mmCIF file of C-alpha atoms and ligand atoms in Angstrom:
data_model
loop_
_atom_site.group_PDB
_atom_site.id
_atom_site.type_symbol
_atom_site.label_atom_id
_atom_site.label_comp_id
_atom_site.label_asym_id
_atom_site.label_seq_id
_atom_site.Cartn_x
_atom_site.Cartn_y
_atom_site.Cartn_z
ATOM 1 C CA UNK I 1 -6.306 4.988 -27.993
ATOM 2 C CA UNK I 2 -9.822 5.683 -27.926
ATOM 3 C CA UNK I 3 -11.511 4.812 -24.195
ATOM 4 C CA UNK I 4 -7.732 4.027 -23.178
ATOM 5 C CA UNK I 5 -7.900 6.021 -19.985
ATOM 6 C CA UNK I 6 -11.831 5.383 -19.053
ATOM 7 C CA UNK I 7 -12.679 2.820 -16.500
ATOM 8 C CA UNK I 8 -14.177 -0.532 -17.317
ATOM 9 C CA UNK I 9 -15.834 -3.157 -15.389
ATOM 10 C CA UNK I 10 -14.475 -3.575 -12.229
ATOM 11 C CA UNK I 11 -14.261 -7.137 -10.180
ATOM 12 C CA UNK I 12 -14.486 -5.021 -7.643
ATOM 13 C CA UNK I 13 -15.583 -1.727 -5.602
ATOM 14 C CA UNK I 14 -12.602 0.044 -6.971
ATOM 15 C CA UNK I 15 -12.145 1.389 -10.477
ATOM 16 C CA UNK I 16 -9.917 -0.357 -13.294
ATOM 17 C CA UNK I 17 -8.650 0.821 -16.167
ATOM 18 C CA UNK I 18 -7.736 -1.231 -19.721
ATOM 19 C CA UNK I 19 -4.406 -1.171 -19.015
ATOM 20 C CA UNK I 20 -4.997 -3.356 -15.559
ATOM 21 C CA UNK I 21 -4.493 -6.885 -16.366
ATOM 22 C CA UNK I 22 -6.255 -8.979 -13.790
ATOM 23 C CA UNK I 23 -4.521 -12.405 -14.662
ATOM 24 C CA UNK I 24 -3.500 -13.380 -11.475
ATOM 25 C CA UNK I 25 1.193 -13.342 -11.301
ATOM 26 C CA UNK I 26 2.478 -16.705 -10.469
ATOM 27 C CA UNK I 27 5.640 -18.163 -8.795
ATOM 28 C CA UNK I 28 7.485 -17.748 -12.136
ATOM 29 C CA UNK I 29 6.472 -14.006 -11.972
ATOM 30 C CA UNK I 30 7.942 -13.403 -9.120
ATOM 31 C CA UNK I 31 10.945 -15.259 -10.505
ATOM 32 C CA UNK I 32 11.286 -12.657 -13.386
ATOM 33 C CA UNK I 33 10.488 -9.751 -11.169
ATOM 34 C CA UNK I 34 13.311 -11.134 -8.774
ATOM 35 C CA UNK I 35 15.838 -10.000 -11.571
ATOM 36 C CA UNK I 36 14.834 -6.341 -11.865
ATOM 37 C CA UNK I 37 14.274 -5.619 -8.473
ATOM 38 C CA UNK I 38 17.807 -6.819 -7.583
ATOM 39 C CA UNK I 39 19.275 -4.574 -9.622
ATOM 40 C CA UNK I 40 17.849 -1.565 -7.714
ATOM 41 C CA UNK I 41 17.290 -2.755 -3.979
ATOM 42 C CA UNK I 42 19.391 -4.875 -1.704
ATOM 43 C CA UNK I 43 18.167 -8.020 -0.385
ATOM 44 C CA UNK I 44 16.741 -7.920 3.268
ATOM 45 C CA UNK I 45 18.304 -9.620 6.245
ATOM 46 C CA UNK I 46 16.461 -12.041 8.093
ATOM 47 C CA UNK I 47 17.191 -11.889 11.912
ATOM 48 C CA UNK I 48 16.410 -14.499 14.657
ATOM 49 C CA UNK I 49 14.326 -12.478 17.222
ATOM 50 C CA UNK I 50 15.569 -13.512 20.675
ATOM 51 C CA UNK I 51 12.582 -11.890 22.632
ATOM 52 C CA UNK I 52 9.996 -13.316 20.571
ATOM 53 C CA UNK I 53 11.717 -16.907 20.275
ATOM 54 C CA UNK I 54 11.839 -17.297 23.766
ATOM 55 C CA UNK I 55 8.146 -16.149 24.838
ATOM 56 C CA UNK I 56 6.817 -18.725 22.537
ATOM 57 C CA UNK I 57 9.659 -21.465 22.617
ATOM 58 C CA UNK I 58 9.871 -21.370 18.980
ATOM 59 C CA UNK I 59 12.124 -19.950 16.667
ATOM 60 C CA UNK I 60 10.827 -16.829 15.138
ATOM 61 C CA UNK I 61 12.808 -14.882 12.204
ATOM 62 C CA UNK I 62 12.479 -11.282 11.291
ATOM 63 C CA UNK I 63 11.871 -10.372 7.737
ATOM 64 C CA UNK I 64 13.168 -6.651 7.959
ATOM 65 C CA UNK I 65 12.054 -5.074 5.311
ATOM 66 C CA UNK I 66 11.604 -1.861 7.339
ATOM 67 C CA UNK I 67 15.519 -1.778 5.748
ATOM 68 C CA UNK I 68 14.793 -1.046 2.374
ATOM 69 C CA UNK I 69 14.672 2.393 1.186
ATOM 70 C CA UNK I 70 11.282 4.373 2.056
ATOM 71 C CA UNK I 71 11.524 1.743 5.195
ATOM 72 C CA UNK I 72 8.351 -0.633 4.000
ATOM 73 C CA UNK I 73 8.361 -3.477 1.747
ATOM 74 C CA UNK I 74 6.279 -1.960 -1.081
ATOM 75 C CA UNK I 75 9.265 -0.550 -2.901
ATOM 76 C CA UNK I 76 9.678 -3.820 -4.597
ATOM 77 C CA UNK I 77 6.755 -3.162 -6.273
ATOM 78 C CA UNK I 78 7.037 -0.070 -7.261
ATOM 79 C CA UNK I 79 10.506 -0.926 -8.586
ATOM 80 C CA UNK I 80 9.174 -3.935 -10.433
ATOM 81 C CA UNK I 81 6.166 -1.904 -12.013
ATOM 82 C CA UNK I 82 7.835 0.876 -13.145
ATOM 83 C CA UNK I 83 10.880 -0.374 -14.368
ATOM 84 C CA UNK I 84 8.304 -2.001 -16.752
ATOM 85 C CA UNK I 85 5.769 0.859 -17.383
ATOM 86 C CA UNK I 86 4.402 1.101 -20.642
ATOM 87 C CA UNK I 87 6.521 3.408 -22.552
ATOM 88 C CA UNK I 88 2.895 6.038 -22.971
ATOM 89 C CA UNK I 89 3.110 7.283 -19.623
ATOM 90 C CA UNK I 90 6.606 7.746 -18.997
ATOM 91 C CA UNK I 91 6.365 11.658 -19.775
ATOM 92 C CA UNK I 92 2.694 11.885 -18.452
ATOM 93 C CA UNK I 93 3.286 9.871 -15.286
ATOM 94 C CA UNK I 94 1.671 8.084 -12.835
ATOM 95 C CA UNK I 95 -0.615 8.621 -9.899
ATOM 96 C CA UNK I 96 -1.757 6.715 -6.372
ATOM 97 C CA UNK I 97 -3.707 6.610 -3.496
ATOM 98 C CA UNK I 98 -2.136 5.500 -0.399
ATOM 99 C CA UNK I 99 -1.761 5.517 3.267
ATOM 100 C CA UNK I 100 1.989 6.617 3.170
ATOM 101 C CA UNK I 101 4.231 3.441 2.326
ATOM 102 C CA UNK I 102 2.411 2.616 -1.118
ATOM 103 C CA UNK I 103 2.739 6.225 -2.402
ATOM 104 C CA UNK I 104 6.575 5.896 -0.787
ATOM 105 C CA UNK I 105 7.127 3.164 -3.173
ATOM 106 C CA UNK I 106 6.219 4.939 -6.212
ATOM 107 C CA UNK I 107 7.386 8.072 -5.305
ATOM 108 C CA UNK I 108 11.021 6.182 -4.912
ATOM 109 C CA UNK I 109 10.608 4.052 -7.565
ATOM 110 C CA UNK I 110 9.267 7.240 -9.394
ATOM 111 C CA UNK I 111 12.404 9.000 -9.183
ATOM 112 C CA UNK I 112 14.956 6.288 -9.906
ATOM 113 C CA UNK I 113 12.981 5.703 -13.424
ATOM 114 C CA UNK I 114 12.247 8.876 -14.093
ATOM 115 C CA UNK I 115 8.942 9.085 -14.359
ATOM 116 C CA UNK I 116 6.340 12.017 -12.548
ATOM 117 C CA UNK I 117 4.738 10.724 -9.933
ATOM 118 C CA UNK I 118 1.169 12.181 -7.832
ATOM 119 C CA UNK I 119 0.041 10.996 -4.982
ATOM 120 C CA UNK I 120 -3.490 11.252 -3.580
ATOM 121 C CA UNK I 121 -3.312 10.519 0.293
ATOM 122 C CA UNK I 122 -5.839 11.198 3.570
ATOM 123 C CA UNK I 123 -6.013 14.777 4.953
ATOM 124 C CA UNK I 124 -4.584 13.098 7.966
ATOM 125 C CA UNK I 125 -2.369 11.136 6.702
ATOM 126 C CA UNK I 126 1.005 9.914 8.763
ATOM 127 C CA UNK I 127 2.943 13.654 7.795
ATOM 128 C CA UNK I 128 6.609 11.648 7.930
ATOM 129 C CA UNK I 129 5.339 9.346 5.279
ATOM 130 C CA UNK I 130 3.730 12.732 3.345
ATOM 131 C CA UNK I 131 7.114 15.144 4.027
ATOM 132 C CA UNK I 132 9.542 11.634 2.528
ATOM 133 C CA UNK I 133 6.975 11.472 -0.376
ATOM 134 C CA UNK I 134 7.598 15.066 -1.089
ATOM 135 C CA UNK I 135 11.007 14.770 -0.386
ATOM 136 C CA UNK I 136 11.297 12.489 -3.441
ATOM 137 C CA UNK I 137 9.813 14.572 -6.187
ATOM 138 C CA UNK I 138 5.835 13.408 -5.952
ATOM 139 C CA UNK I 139 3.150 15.964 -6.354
ATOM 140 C CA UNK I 140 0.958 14.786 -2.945
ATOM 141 C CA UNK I 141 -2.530 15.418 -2.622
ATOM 142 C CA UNK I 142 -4.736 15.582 0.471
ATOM 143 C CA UNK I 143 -8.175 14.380 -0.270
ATOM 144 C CA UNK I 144 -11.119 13.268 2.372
ATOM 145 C CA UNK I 145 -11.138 11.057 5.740
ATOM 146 C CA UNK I 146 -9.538 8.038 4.700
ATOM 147 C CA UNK I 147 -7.271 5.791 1.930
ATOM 148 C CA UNK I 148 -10.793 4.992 0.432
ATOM 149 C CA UNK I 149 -12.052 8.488 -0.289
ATOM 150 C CA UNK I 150 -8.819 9.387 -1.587
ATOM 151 C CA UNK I 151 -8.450 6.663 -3.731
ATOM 152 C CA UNK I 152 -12.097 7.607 -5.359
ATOM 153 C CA UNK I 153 -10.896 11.172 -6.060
ATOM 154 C CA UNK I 154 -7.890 10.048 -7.764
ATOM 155 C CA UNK I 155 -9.429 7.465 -9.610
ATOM 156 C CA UNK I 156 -11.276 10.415 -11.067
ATOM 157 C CA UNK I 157 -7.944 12.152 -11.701
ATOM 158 C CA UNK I 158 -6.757 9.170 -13.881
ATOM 159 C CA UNK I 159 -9.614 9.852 -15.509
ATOM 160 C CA UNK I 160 -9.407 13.227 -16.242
ATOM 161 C CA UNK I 161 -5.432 13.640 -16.575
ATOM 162 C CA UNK I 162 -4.623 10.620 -18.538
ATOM 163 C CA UNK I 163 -2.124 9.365 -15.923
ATOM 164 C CA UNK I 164 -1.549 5.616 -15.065
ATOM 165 C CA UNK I 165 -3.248 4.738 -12.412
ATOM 166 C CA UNK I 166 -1.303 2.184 -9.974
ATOM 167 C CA UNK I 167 -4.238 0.882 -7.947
ATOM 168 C CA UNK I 168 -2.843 -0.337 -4.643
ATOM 169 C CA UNK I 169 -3.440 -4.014 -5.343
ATOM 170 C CA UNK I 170 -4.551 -5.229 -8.691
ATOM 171 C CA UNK I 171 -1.766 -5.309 -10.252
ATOM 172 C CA UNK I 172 0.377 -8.293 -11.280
ATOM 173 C CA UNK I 173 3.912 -6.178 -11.637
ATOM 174 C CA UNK I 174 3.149 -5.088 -7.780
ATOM 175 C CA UNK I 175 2.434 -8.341 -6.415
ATOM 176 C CA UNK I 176 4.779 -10.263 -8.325
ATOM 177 C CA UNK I 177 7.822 -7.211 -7.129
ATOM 178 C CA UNK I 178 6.427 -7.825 -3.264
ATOM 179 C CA UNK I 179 7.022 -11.533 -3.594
ATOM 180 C CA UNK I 180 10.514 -11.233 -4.289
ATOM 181 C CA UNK I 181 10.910 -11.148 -0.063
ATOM 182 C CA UNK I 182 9.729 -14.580 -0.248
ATOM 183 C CA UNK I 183 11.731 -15.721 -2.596
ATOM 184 C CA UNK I 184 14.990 -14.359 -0.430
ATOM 185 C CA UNK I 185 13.102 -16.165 3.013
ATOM 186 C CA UNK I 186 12.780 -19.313 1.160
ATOM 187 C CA UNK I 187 16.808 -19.586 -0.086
ATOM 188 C CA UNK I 188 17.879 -18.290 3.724
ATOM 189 C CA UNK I 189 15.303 -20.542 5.396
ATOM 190 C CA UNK I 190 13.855 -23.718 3.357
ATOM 191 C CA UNK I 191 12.265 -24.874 6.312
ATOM 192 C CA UNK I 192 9.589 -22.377 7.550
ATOM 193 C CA UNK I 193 6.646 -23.633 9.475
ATOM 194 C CA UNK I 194 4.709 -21.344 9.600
ATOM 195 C CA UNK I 195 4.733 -17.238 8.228
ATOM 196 C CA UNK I 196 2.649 -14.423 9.797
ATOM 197 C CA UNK I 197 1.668 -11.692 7.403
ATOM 198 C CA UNK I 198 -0.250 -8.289 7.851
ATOM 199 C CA UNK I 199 -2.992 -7.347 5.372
ATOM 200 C CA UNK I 200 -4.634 -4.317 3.926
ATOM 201 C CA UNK I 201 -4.857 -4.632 0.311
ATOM 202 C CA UNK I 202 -3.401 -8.106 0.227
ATOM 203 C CA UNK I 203 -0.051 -7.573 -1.420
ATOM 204 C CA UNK I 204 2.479 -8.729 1.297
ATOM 205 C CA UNK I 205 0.429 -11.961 1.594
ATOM 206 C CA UNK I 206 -0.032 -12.717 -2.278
ATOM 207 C CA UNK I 207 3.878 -12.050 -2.392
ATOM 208 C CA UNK I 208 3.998 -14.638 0.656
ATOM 209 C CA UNK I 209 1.393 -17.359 -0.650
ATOM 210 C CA UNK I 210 3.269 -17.072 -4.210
ATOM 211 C CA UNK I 211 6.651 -18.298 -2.548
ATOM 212 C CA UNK I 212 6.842 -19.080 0.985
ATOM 213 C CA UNK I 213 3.737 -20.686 0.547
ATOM 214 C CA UNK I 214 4.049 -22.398 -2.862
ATOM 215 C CA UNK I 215 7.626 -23.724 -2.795
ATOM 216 C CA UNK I 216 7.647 -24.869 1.020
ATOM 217 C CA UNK I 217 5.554 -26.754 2.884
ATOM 218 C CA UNK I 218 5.164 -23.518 5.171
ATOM 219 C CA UNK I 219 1.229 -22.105 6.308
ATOM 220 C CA UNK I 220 1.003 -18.800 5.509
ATOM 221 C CA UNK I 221 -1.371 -17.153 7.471
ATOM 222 C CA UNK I 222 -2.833 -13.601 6.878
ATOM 223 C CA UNK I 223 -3.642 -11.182 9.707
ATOM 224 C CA UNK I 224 -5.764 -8.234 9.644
ATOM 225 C CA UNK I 225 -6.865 -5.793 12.431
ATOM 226 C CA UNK I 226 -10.183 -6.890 14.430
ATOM 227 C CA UNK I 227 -11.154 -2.912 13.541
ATOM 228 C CA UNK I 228 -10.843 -3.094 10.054
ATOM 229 C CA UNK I 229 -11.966 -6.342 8.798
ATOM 230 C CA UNK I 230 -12.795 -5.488 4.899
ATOM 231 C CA UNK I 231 -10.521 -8.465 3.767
ATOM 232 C CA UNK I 232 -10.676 -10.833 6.332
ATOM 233 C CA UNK I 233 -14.607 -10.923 6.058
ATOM 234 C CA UNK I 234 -14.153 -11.368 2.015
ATOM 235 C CA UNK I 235 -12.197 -14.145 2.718
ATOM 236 C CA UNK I 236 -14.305 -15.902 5.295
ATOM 237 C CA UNK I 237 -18.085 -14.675 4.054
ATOM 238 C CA UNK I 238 -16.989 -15.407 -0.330
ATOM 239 C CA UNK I 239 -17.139 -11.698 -0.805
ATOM 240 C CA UNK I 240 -16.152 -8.428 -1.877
ATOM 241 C CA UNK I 241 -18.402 -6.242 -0.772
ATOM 242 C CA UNK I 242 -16.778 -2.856 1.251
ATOM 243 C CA UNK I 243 -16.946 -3.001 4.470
ATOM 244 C CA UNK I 244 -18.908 -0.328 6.601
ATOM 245 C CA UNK I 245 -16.392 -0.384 9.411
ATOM 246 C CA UNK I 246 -12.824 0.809 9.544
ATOM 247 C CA UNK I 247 -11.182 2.042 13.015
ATOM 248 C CA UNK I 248 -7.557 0.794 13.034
ATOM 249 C CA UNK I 249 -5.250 3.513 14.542
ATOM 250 C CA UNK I 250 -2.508 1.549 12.048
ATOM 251 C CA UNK I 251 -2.790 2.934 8.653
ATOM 252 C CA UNK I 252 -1.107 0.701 6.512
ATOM 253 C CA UNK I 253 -4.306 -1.363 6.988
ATOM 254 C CA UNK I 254 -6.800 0.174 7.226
ATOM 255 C CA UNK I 255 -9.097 -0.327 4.318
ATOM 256 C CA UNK I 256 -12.383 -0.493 3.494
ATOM 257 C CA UNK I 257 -12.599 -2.366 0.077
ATOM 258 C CA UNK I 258 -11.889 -6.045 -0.852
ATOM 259 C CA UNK I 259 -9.245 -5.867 -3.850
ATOM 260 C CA UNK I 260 -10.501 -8.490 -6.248
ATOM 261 C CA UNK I 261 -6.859 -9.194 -7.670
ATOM 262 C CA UNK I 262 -5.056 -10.131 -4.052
ATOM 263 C CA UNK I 263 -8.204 -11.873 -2.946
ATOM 264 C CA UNK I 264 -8.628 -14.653 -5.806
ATOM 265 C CA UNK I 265 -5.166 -15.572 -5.183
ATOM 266 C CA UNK I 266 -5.308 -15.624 -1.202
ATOM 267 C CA UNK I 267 -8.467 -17.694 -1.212
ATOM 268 C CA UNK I 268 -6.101 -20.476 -2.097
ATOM 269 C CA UNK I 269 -2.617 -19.240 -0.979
ATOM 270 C CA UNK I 270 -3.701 -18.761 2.955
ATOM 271 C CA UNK I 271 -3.472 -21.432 5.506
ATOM 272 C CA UNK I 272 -5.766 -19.300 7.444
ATOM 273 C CA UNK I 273 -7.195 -15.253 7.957
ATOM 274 C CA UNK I 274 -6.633 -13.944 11.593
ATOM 275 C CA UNK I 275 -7.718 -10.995 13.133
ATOM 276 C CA UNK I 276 -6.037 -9.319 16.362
ATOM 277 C CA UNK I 277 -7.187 -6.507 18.728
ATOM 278 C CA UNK I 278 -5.824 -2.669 18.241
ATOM 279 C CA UNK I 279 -4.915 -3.561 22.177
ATOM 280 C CA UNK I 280 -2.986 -6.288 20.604
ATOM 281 C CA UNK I 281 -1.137 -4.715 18.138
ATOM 282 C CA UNK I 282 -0.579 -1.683 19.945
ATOM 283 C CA UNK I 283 1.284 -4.240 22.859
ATOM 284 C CA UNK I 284 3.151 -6.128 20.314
ATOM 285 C CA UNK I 285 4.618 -2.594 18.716
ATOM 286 C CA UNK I 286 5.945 -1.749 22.363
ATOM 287 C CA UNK I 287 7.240 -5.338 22.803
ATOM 288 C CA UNK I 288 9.504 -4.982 19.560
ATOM 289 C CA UNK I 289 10.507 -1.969 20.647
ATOM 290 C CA UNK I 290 11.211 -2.464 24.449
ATOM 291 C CA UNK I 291 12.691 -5.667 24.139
ATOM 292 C CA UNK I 292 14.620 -5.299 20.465
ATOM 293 C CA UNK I 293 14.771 -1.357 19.959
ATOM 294 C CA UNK I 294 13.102 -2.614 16.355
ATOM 295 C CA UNK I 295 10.186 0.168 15.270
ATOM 296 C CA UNK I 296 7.383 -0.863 13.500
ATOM 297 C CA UNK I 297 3.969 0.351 12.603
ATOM 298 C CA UNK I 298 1.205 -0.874 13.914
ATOM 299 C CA UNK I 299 0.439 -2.409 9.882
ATOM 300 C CA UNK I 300 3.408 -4.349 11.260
ATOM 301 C CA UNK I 301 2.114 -5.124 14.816
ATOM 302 C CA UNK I 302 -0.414 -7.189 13.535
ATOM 303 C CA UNK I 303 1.264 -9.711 12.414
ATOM 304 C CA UNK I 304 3.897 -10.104 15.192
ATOM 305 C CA UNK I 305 0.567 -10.159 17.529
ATOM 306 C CA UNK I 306 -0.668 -13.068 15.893
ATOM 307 C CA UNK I 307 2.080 -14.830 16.340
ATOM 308 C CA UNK I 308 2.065 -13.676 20.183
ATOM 309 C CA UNK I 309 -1.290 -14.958 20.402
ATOM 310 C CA UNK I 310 -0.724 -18.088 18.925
ATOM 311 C CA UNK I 311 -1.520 -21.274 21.325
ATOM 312 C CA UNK I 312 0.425 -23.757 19.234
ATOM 313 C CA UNK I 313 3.542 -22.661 18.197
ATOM 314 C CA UNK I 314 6.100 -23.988 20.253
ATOM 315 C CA UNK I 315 8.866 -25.689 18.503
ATOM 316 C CA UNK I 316 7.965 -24.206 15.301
ATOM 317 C CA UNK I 317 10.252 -21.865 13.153
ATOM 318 C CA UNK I 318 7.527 -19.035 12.095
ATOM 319 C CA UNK I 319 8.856 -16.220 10.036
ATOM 320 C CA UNK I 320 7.325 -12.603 10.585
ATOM 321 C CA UNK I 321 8.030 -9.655 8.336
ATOM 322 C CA UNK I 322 9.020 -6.054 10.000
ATOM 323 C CA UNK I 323 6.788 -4.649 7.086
ATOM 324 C CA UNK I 324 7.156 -0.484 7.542
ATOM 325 C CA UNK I 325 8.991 1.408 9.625
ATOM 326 C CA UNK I 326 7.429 4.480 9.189
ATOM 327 C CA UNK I 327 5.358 4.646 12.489
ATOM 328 C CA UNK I 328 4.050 8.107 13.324
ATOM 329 C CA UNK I 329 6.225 9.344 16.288
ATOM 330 C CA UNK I 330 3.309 10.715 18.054
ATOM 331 C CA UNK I 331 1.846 7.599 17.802
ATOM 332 C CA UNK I 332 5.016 5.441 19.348
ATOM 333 C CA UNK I 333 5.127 7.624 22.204
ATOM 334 C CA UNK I 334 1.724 7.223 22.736
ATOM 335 C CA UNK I 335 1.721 3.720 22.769
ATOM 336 C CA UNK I 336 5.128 3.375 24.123
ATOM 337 C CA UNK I 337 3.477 5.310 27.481
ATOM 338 C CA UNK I 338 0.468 2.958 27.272
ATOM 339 C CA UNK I 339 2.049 -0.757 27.125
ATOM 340 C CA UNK I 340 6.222 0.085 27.302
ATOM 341 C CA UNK I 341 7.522 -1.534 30.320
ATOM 342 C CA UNK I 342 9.590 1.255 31.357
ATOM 343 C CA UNK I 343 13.154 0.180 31.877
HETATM 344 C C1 PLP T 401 0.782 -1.734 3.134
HETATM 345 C C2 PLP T 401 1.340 -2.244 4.404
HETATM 346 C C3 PLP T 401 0.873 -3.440 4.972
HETATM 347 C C4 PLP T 401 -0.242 -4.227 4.360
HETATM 348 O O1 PLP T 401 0.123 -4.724 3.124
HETATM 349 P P1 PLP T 401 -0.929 -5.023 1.993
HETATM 350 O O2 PLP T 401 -0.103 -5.424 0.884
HETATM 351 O O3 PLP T 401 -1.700 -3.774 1.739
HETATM 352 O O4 PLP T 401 -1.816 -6.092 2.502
HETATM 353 C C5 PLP T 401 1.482 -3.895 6.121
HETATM 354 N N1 PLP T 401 2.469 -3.195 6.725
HETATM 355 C C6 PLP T 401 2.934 -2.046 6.222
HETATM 356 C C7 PLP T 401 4.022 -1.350 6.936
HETATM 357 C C8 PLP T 401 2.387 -1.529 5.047
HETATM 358 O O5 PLP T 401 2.846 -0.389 4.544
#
């Protein structure tokens, strides 16, 4: 086991261990993962959304994963990852960096297998998303400004503790677990035109490329915030360098670091990388929720302002996933008294 739990070479600005295989999941994957994550999480319903239908004369379809348990789509990882984990951490456990809805997912998934789970999340991280975590059994740790700088400190606790570290995108059991929503959009709906997703770390949309994208003739088209660009530059500029700038008020995006893992697939699986305002999102959050009562974190808002923005949509159907619920309620009422049409 000698080196076991030391870093090697990373693709990438963020550390890998030996244990991270960096073969890239395919459909078939996602196939396989389909079968354990059924077991453990119901499927999600996909809802015509009447408001946003008729502002673009199109037909647009909710993905709600905000449904699932935790109330984010990332659960489906979790589930498929550890449901598979390799026998050597069971007892010694596993540990994360996240925003909120990643460490959610293991913390959930955590519980139902059995296995101890840590956490390493912003000192101001979203405190619903940090009480839930708790509430589920993880150990949660508040490290430095952002999702980056606590990912680098617990990177270093891998390191030291042994622990299995479940970086937040390169890893096949994660991606492969997240595409299982596509696989449920393409059986309900065969004929998609065209399918918004947010990005952070890249996850939702590998999921989305590997079936929506792959098994229909569908365009799926990533979106990122205009304030936190890391992955939207890597795919447009053929890099993965971090990026210096990250402002997004929505958390579940906001990332500094190109994931090497998600990004070789999406080169290929997107029709095409967006990016949209914080303006944008913020308005499209208040739409949902003024029009639909539907809440939704900005991580979310992205996507659904993409679509909003969209100049050639009509007649299309376009599927959008309600990715996280998990919206800080400060936050909503902040942006509910900015761009709610009071009623
Ligand atoms: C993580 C997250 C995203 C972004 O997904 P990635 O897989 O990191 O690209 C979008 N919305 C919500 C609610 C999230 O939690």
């Amino acid at each position: 086991m000698d080196g076991r739990y030391e870093p090697v070479e990373s693709p990438d600005d963020t550390t890998v261990f030996p244990y991270h295989d960096l073969t890239p999941p395919t459909t078939a994957d996602v196939a396989r993962a389909r079968k354990v994550v059924s077991r453990y999480l119901p499927e999600t319903p996909l809802v015509r959304s009447e408001h946003l239908s008729a502002e673009l004369d199109a037909d647009v379809y909710l993905k709600r994963e905000d449904t699932l348990p935790t109330g984010a789509f990332k659960v489906r990882g979790g589930v498929n990852l550890l449901a598979t984990l390799e026998e050597e951490f069971r007892e010694r456990g596993v540990i994360a960096a996240s925003s909120g809805n990643h460490g959610l997912s293991i913390a959930w998934a955590g519980r139902e297998f059995d296995v101890p789970v840590t956490i390493g999340v912003p000192e101001d991280a979203n405190g619903g998303k940090v009480a839930a975590m708790e509430q589920l059994g993880a150990e949660v740790i508040r490290h430095g400004p952002d999702y980056d700088a606590a990912r680098e400190h617990v990177e270093e606790l891998a390191v030291e503790t042994g622990k299995r570290y479940v970086h937040s995108g390169n890893e096949p059991k994660l991606l492969a677990g997240v595409g299982t929503a596509g696989l449920e959009v393409v059986e309900e709906l065969p004929d998609v035109d065209r399918l918004y997703t947010p990005i952070g770390g890249g996850t939702s949309a590998v999921g989305y490329s590997l079936t929506v994208g792959a098994l229909t003739d569908a365009d799926v088209v990533g979106v990122q915030s205009a304030a936190a660009p890391a992955m939207h530059r890597a795919y447009h500029e053929d890099t993965l360098e971090p990026h210096d700038r990250m402002e997004t008020s929505a958390e579940g995006v906001a990332t500094r670091v190109p994931f090497a893992l998600t990004m070789a697939i999406l080169r290929d699986g997107l029709a095409d990388f967006t990016l949209v305002s914080e303006a944008a999102i913020h308005d499209a959050v208040a739409r949902l929720f003024t029009e639909e009562r539907i809440v939704m974190e900005g991580a979310c808002g992205t996507a659904v302002a993409a679509a909003l923005g969209a100049d050639d949509i009509a007649g299309e159907t376009v599927v959008v996933p309600v990715s996280g619920r998990n919206i800080d309620y400060g936050k909503l009422d902040a942006i509910l008294a900015e761009y709610g049409d009071p009623m």
